[in-house]
Amino acid sequence: MSESSLANAAVTPATTSNRGDLLSAIARKASDEEVIGIIQTLKDPSNGRGAANAKALEGEWELLWSYKAEAFSPLLKLPKPFRPESYQYFGSAAAKEVGEGRIAQGLTGGILGSGNQLWLSSGAVPMKDNPSVLEIQPPFRFEVGGPYLSGKPKTTLVEAGNDAEFRKVNGRTKQAQMEGQNQYQQSYVEDNGPGSLRVSTVIAGDPVLVGEIFVHRKL
């Protein structure tokens, strides 16, 4: 998406005026501190139930902005044109690629090339005592294949049956391997179809990932 189209993305009646400020700040590459400050002023349209709203989460989401995302993948630290694009998949969009009841992260383009995509998938369920939080569950699967809906077969590179096993593969310390499951708080979730925004933060689990913040836009 171009910077101009990002800045001019439609604002729906269900969102706050600060939504436009957020898109504008991302488009002009404002500092992390400024973007985070705007995020903290957003009023969540889902009223703290974004993780439990399967309809709102359904679909393919493109990453617009992130904080500390290089902890998830060092490839996101690369400058353009080498940095790949990042996507998330929920519901039927994920099921088509990684199976029912799973969610997926995808990296494609840049240094990976337009015909390849790295796929990281897992289970995910909303927490019973906090419907704003998705708890990430095993099994974990890291694959290489083609872009979304390309039909290109995937090759499994890593499969792990629990958090400790997957973190060990990723070089985490023994202490980090023993931490609880990763939890992603969906702090701002719109349910307006394509163009909806979603803000999520890693609030627990792998200490290397805790504190990451993501702004996604539904395609």
PDB file of C-alpha atoms in Angstrom:
ATOM      1  CA  MET A   1       0.000   0.000   0.000  1.00  0.00           C
ATOM      2  CA  SER A   2       1.363   3.481  -0.878  1.00  0.00           C
ATOM      3  CA  GLU A   3       1.879   6.094   1.829  1.00  0.00           C
ATOM      4  CA  SER A   4      -0.709   8.390   0.227  1.00  0.00           C
ATOM      5  CA  SER A   5      -3.394   5.706   0.131  1.00  0.00           C
ATOM      6  CA  LEU A   6      -2.621   4.790   3.726  1.00  0.00           C
ATOM      7  CA  ALA A   7      -3.033   8.368   4.870  1.00  0.00           C
ATOM      8  CA  ASN A   8      -6.322   8.715   2.978  1.00  0.00           C
ATOM      9  CA  ALA A   9      -7.841   5.377   4.096  1.00  0.00           C
ATOM     10  CA  ALA A  10     -11.543   5.683   4.844  1.00  0.00           C
ATOM     11  CA  VAL A  11     -12.647   6.444   8.376  1.00  0.00           C
ATOM     12  CA  THR A  12     -15.865   4.669   9.281  1.00  0.00           C
ATOM     13  CA  PRO A  13     -18.435   6.074  11.722  1.00  0.00           C
ATOM     14  CA  ALA A  14     -17.648   3.334  14.255  1.00  0.00           C
ATOM     15  CA  THR A  15     -14.125   4.625  14.838  1.00  0.00           C
ATOM     16  CA  THR A  16     -12.675   7.547  16.744  1.00  0.00           C
ATOM     17  CA  SER A  17     -11.093  10.628  15.175  1.00  0.00           C
ATOM     18  CA  ASN A  18      -7.738   9.434  16.491  1.00  0.00           C
ATOM     19  CA  ARG A  19      -7.911   6.592  13.969  1.00  0.00           C
ATOM     20  CA  GLY A  20      -7.048   9.084  11.243  1.00  0.00           C
ATOM     21  CA  ASP A  21      -4.194  10.430  13.353  1.00  0.00           C
ATOM     22  CA  LEU A  22      -2.828   6.900  13.655  1.00  0.00           C
ATOM     23  CA  LEU A  23      -2.891   6.278   9.902  1.00  0.00           C
ATOM     24  CA  SER A  24      -1.347   9.664   9.221  1.00  0.00           C
ATOM     25  CA  ALA A  25       1.474   9.074  11.716  1.00  0.00           C
ATOM     26  CA  ILE A  26       2.237   5.669  10.205  1.00  0.00           C
ATOM     27  CA  ALA A  27       2.218   7.087   6.669  1.00  0.00           C
ATOM     28  CA  ARG A  28       4.723   9.833   7.505  1.00  0.00           C
ATOM     29  CA  LYS A  29       6.929   7.431   9.484  1.00  0.00           C
ATOM     30  CA  ALA A  30       6.452   9.204  12.794  1.00  0.00           C
ATOM     31  CA  SER A  31       8.508   8.092  15.790  1.00  0.00           C
ATOM     32  CA  ASP A  32       7.538   4.985  17.709  1.00  0.00           C
ATOM     33  CA  GLU A  33       6.778   7.173  20.707  1.00  0.00           C
ATOM     34  CA  GLU A  34       4.289   9.264  18.725  1.00  0.00           C
ATOM     35  CA  VAL A  35       2.521   6.251  17.223  1.00  0.00           C
ATOM     36  CA  ILE A  36       2.293   4.504  20.592  1.00  0.00           C
ATOM     37  CA  GLY A  37       0.942   7.694  22.136  1.00  0.00           C
ATOM     38  CA  ILE A  38      -1.866   7.791  19.555  1.00  0.00           C
ATOM     39  CA  ILE A  39      -2.600   4.091  20.068  1.00  0.00           C
ATOM     40  CA  GLN A  40      -3.056   4.730  23.770  1.00  0.00           C
ATOM     41  CA  THR A  41      -5.815   7.266  23.007  1.00  0.00           C
ATOM     42  CA  LEU A  42      -7.878   4.919  20.818  1.00  0.00           C
ATOM     43  CA  LYS A  43     -11.246   3.771  22.132  1.00  0.00           C
ATOM     44  CA  ASP A  44     -11.690   0.080  21.332  1.00  0.00           C
ATOM     45  CA  PRO A  45     -14.824  -0.461  19.162  1.00  0.00           C
ATOM     46  CA  SER A  46     -15.001  -4.071  20.394  1.00  0.00           C
ATOM     47  CA  ASN A  47     -15.334  -2.962  24.027  1.00  0.00           C
ATOM     48  CA  GLY A  48     -12.604  -5.314  25.159  1.00  0.00           C
ATOM     49  CA  ARG A  49     -13.996  -8.370  23.367  1.00  0.00           C
ATOM     50  CA  GLY A  50     -11.920  -8.321  20.183  1.00  0.00           C
ATOM     51  CA  ALA A  51     -10.289 -11.720  20.697  1.00  0.00           C
ATOM     52  CA  ALA A  52     -13.701 -13.375  21.053  1.00  0.00           C
ATOM     53  CA  ASN A  53     -15.190 -11.778  17.923  1.00  0.00           C
ATOM     54  CA  ALA A  54     -14.438 -14.371  15.240  1.00  0.00           C
ATOM     55  CA  LYS A  55     -16.261 -12.335  12.591  1.00  0.00           C
ATOM     56  CA  ALA A  56     -14.105  -9.267  13.227  1.00  0.00           C
ATOM     57  CA  LEU A  57     -10.867 -11.290  13.158  1.00  0.00           C
ATOM     58  CA  GLU A  58     -11.815 -13.317  10.073  1.00  0.00           C
ATOM     59  CA  GLY A  59      -9.670 -12.781   6.974  1.00  0.00           C
ATOM     60  CA  GLU A  60      -6.256 -11.662   5.753  1.00  0.00           C
ATOM     61  CA  TRP A  61      -4.521  -8.758   7.490  1.00  0.00           C
ATOM     62  CA  GLU A  62      -1.516  -6.756   6.315  1.00  0.00           C
ATOM     63  CA  LEU A  63       0.976  -5.316   8.790  1.00  0.00           C
ATOM     64  CA  LEU A  64       1.056  -1.504   8.624  1.00  0.00           C
ATOM     65  CA  TRP A  65       3.299  -0.729  11.600  1.00  0.00           C
ATOM     66  CA  SER A  66       5.085  -2.577  14.366  1.00  0.00           C
ATOM     67  CA  TYR A  67       7.168  -2.014  17.458  1.00  0.00           C
ATOM     68  CA  LYS A  68       9.868  -4.564  18.329  1.00  0.00           C
ATOM     69  CA  ALA A  69       8.612  -6.875  15.563  1.00  0.00           C
ATOM     70  CA  GLU A  70      12.193  -7.765  14.664  1.00  0.00           C
ATOM     71  CA  ALA A  71      12.081  -9.987  17.771  1.00  0.00           C
ATOM     72  CA  PHE A  72       9.465 -12.045  15.916  1.00  0.00           C
ATOM     73  CA  SER A  73      11.499 -12.064  12.699  1.00  0.00           C
ATOM     74  CA  PRO A  74      14.892 -10.431  12.056  1.00  0.00           C
ATOM     75  CA  LEU A  75      13.828 -10.094   8.403  1.00  0.00           C
ATOM     76  CA  LEU A  76      11.534  -7.231   9.436  1.00  0.00           C
ATOM     77  CA  LYS A  77      14.637  -5.201  10.346  1.00  0.00           C
ATOM     78  CA  LEU A  78      15.799  -5.153   6.735  1.00  0.00           C
ATOM     79  CA  PRO A  79      15.437  -1.910   4.745  1.00  0.00           C
ATOM     80  CA  LYS A  80      13.268  -1.742   1.660  1.00  0.00           C
ATOM     81  CA  PRO A  81      13.349  -3.297  -0.921  1.00  0.00           C
ATOM     82  CA  PHE A  82      14.759  -6.273   1.012  1.00  0.00           C
ATOM     83  CA  ARG A  83      12.245  -6.268   3.897  1.00  0.00           C
ATOM     84  CA  PRO A  84       9.387  -8.723   3.261  1.00  0.00           C
ATOM     85  CA  GLU A  85       5.732  -7.865   3.719  1.00  0.00           C
ATOM     86  CA  SER A  86       4.003  -9.353   6.754  1.00  0.00           C
ATOM     87  CA  TYR A  87       0.458 -10.759   6.971  1.00  0.00           C
ATOM     88  CA  GLN A  88      -1.816 -12.502   9.469  1.00  0.00           C
ATOM     89  CA  TYR A  89      -4.617 -14.963   8.700  1.00  0.00           C
ATOM     90  CA  PHE A  90      -7.653 -15.852  10.805  1.00  0.00           C
ATOM     91  CA  GLY A  91     -10.714 -18.050  10.392  1.00  0.00           C
ATOM     92  CA  SER A  92     -11.401 -19.444   6.928  1.00  0.00           C
ATOM     93  CA  ALA A  93      -8.413 -17.548   5.488  1.00  0.00           C
ATOM     94  CA  ALA A  94      -6.097 -19.500   7.794  1.00  0.00           C
ATOM     95  CA  ALA A  95      -7.992 -22.769   7.359  1.00  0.00           C
ATOM     96  CA  LYS A  96      -7.402 -22.690   3.596  1.00  0.00           C
ATOM     97  CA  GLU A  97      -3.658 -22.631   4.163  1.00  0.00           C
ATOM     98  CA  VAL A  98      -2.799 -24.208   7.533  1.00  0.00           C
ATOM     99  CA  GLY A  99      -5.895 -26.121   8.667  1.00  0.00           C
ATOM    100  CA  GLU A 100      -9.011 -25.584  10.751  1.00  0.00           C
ATOM    101  CA  GLY A 101      -8.742 -23.988  14.173  1.00  0.00           C
ATOM    102  CA  ARG A 102      -5.391 -22.335  13.476  1.00  0.00           C
ATOM    103  CA  ILE A 103      -4.038 -18.870  12.799  1.00  0.00           C
ATOM    104  CA  ALA A 104      -1.016 -17.996  10.691  1.00  0.00           C
ATOM    105  CA  GLN A 105       1.664 -15.386  10.159  1.00  0.00           C
ATOM    106  CA  GLY A 106       3.166 -14.967   6.710  1.00  0.00           C
ATOM    107  CA  LEU A 107       6.217 -13.220   5.277  1.00  0.00           C
ATOM    108  CA  THR A 108       6.559 -12.763   1.519  1.00  0.00           C
ATOM    109  CA  GLY A 109       8.260 -10.496  -0.991  1.00  0.00           C
ATOM    110  CA  GLY A 110      11.462  -8.572  -0.445  1.00  0.00           C
ATOM    111  CA  ILE A 111      14.464 -10.812   0.006  1.00  0.00           C
ATOM    112  CA  LEU A 112      12.146 -13.867  -0.056  1.00  0.00           C
ATOM    113  CA  GLY A 113      10.861 -13.113  -3.547  1.00  0.00           C
ATOM    114  CA  SER A 114       7.270 -12.626  -4.650  1.00  0.00           C
ATOM    115  CA  GLY A 115       6.704 -16.340  -5.281  1.00  0.00           C
ATOM    116  CA  ASN A 116       7.658 -17.540  -1.798  1.00  0.00           C
ATOM    117  CA  GLN A 117       6.149 -17.175   1.642  1.00  0.00           C
ATOM    118  CA  LEU A 118       7.252 -18.232   5.108  1.00  0.00           C
ATOM    119  CA  TRP A 119       4.321 -19.566   7.163  1.00  0.00           C
ATOM    120  CA  LEU A 120       4.206 -19.778  10.960  1.00  0.00           C
ATOM    121  CA  SER A 121       0.983 -21.270  12.291  1.00  0.00           C
ATOM    122  CA  SER A 122      -0.443 -22.273  15.658  1.00  0.00           C
ATOM    123  CA  GLY A 123      -3.648 -22.731  17.557  1.00  0.00           C
ATOM    124  CA  ALA A 124      -5.271 -19.698  19.206  1.00  0.00           C
ATOM    125  CA  VAL A 125      -8.228 -19.326  21.563  1.00  0.00           C
ATOM    126  CA  PRO A 126      -9.700 -16.315  23.386  1.00  0.00           C
ATOM    127  CA  MET A 127      -9.069 -16.419  27.119  1.00  0.00           C
ATOM    128  CA  LYS A 128     -12.203 -17.209  29.106  1.00  0.00           C
ATOM    129  CA  ASP A 129     -11.503 -14.577  31.750  1.00  0.00           C
ATOM    130  CA  ASN A 130     -10.369 -11.899  29.283  1.00  0.00           C
ATOM    131  CA  PRO A 131     -12.065 -11.843  25.839  1.00  0.00           C
ATOM    132  CA  SER A 132      -9.604  -9.215  24.600  1.00  0.00           C
ATOM    133  CA  VAL A 133      -6.710 -11.704  24.721  1.00  0.00           C
ATOM    134  CA  LEU A 134      -5.821 -14.525  22.331  1.00  0.00           C
ATOM    135  CA  GLU A 135      -3.777 -17.308  23.886  1.00  0.00           C
ATOM    136  CA  ILE A 136      -1.420 -18.936  21.378  1.00  0.00           C
ATOM    137  CA  GLN A 137      -1.373 -22.723  21.587  1.00  0.00           C
ATOM    138  CA  PRO A 138       0.588 -25.626  20.080  1.00  0.00           C
ATOM    139  CA  PRO A 139       1.280 -27.358  17.834  1.00  0.00           C
ATOM    140  CA  PHE A 140       3.544 -24.845  16.145  1.00  0.00           C
ATOM    141  CA  ARG A 141       4.479 -25.268  12.501  1.00  0.00           C
ATOM    142  CA  PHE A 142       7.002 -23.282  10.449  1.00  0.00           C
ATOM    143  CA  GLU A 143       6.763 -23.872   6.715  1.00  0.00           C
ATOM    144  CA  VAL A 144       7.923 -22.452   3.418  1.00  0.00           C
ATOM    145  CA  GLY A 145       5.568 -22.339   0.466  1.00  0.00           C
ATOM    146  CA  GLY A 146       3.854 -19.892  -1.818  1.00  0.00           C
ATOM    147  CA  PRO A 147       1.849 -16.716  -1.148  1.00  0.00           C
ATOM    148  CA  TYR A 148      -1.726 -16.826   0.138  1.00  0.00           C
ATOM    149  CA  LEU A 149      -4.050 -18.829  -2.140  1.00  0.00           C
ATOM    150  CA  SER A 150      -1.252 -19.570  -4.609  1.00  0.00           C
ATOM    151  CA  GLY A 151      -1.730 -23.320  -4.214  1.00  0.00           C
ATOM    152  CA  LYS A 152       2.027 -23.852  -4.018  1.00  0.00           C
ATOM    153  CA  PRO A 153       2.826 -26.813  -1.734  1.00  0.00           C
ATOM    154  CA  LYS A 154       4.412 -26.107   1.642  1.00  0.00           C
ATOM    155  CA  THR A 155       7.485 -27.768   3.092  1.00  0.00           C
ATOM    156  CA  THR A 156       7.610 -28.096   6.881  1.00  0.00           C
ATOM    157  CA  LEU A 157      10.853 -26.784   8.359  1.00  0.00           C
ATOM    158  CA  VAL A 158       9.960 -27.030  12.060  1.00  0.00           C
ATOM    159  CA  GLU A 159       7.088 -28.636  13.959  1.00  0.00           C
ATOM    160  CA  ALA A 160       6.869 -28.407  17.743  1.00  0.00           C
ATOM    161  CA  GLY A 161       4.314 -29.860  20.119  1.00  0.00           C
ATOM    162  CA  ASN A 162       4.757 -27.326  22.915  1.00  0.00           C
ATOM    163  CA  ASP A 163       6.077 -23.841  23.669  1.00  0.00           C
ATOM    164  CA  ALA A 164       9.312 -25.007  25.274  1.00  0.00           C
ATOM    165  CA  GLU A 165      10.224 -27.146  22.277  1.00  0.00           C
ATOM    166  CA  PHE A 166       9.516 -24.353  19.798  1.00  0.00           C
ATOM    167  CA  ARG A 167      11.404 -21.759  21.847  1.00  0.00           C
ATOM    168  CA  LYS A 168      14.378 -24.101  22.122  1.00  0.00           C
ATOM    169  CA  VAL A 169      14.509 -24.349  18.327  1.00  0.00           C
ATOM    170  CA  ASN A 170      14.516 -20.545  18.257  1.00  0.00           C
ATOM    171  CA  GLY A 171      17.483 -20.332  20.632  1.00  0.00           C
ATOM    172  CA  ARG A 172      15.627 -19.085  23.705  1.00  0.00           C
ATOM    173  CA  THR A 173      17.145 -19.508  27.166  1.00  0.00           C
ATOM    174  CA  LYS A 174      15.984 -22.322  29.431  1.00  0.00           C
ATOM    175  CA  GLN A 175      14.139 -19.774  31.552  1.00  0.00           C
ATOM    176  CA  ALA A 176      12.329 -18.395  28.502  1.00  0.00           C
ATOM    177  CA  GLN A 177      11.449 -21.921  27.401  1.00  0.00           C
ATOM    178  CA  MET A 178       9.586 -22.450  30.684  1.00  0.00           C
ATOM    179  CA  GLU A 179       7.451 -19.303  30.490  1.00  0.00           C
ATOM    180  CA  GLY A 180       3.710 -19.631  29.906  1.00  0.00           C
ATOM    181  CA  GLN A 181       1.911 -19.468  26.589  1.00  0.00           C
ATOM    182  CA  ASN A 182       2.105 -16.319  24.489  1.00  0.00           C
ATOM    183  CA  GLN A 183      -0.823 -13.964  24.928  1.00  0.00           C
ATOM    184  CA  TYR A 184      -1.795 -11.332  22.342  1.00  0.00           C
ATOM    185  CA  GLN A 185      -4.103  -8.618  23.606  1.00  0.00           C
ATOM    186  CA  GLN A 186      -6.405  -7.301  20.877  1.00  0.00           C
ATOM    187  CA  SER A 187      -6.582  -3.771  22.251  1.00  0.00           C
ATOM    188  CA  TYR A 188      -8.385  -2.194  19.280  1.00  0.00           C
ATOM    189  CA  VAL A 189     -10.518  -4.210  16.850  1.00  0.00           C
ATOM    190  CA  GLU A 190     -12.803  -2.806  14.164  1.00  0.00           C
ATOM    191  CA  ASP A 191     -15.529  -4.912  12.565  1.00  0.00           C
ATOM    192  CA  ASN A 192     -16.175  -3.020   9.338  1.00  0.00           C
ATOM    193  CA  GLY A 193     -14.928  -5.493   6.751  1.00  0.00           C
ATOM    194  CA  PRO A 194     -11.987  -4.678   4.450  1.00  0.00           C
ATOM    195  CA  GLY A 195     -10.085  -1.635   5.685  1.00  0.00           C
ATOM    196  CA  SER A 196     -10.729  -2.393   9.355  1.00  0.00           C
ATOM    197  CA  LEU A 197      -7.834  -1.744  11.719  1.00  0.00           C
ATOM    198  CA  ARG A 198      -6.602  -3.930  14.559  1.00  0.00           C
ATOM    199  CA  VAL A 199      -3.997  -3.213  17.234  1.00  0.00           C
ATOM    200  CA  SER A 200      -2.466  -6.099  19.177  1.00  0.00           C
ATOM    201  CA  THR A 201       0.237  -6.371  21.835  1.00  0.00           C
ATOM    202  CA  VAL A 202       2.150  -9.355  23.218  1.00  0.00           C
ATOM    203  CA  ILE A 203       1.492  -9.147  26.957  1.00  0.00           C
ATOM    204  CA  ALA A 204       2.770 -12.509  28.248  1.00  0.00           C
ATOM    205  CA  GLY A 205       4.790 -15.560  27.282  1.00  0.00           C
ATOM    206  CA  ASP A 206       8.151 -15.584  25.507  1.00  0.00           C
ATOM    207  CA  PRO A 207      10.066 -12.686  27.135  1.00  0.00           C
ATOM    208  CA  VAL A 208      11.762 -11.921  23.814  1.00  0.00           C
ATOM    209  CA  LEU A 209       8.353 -11.159  22.287  1.00  0.00           C
ATOM    210  CA  VAL A 210       6.576  -9.479  25.217  1.00  0.00           C
ATOM    211  CA  GLY A 211       6.025  -5.790  24.463  1.00  0.00           C
ATOM    212  CA  GLU A 212       5.678  -6.155  20.694  1.00  0.00           C
ATOM    213  CA  ILE A 213       2.909  -3.998  19.217  1.00  0.00           C
ATOM    214  CA  PHE A 214       1.286  -4.474  15.809  1.00  0.00           C
ATOM    215  CA  VAL A 215      -1.123  -2.415  13.701  1.00  0.00           C
ATOM    216  CA  HIS A 216      -2.842  -4.481  10.998  1.00  0.00           C
ATOM    217  CA  ARG A 217      -5.350  -3.565   8.267  1.00  0.00           C
ATOM    218  CA  LYS A 218      -7.848  -6.076   6.907  1.00  0.00           C
ATOM    219  CA  LEU A 219      -7.629  -6.730   3.153  1.00  0.00           C
TER     220      LEU A 219
END
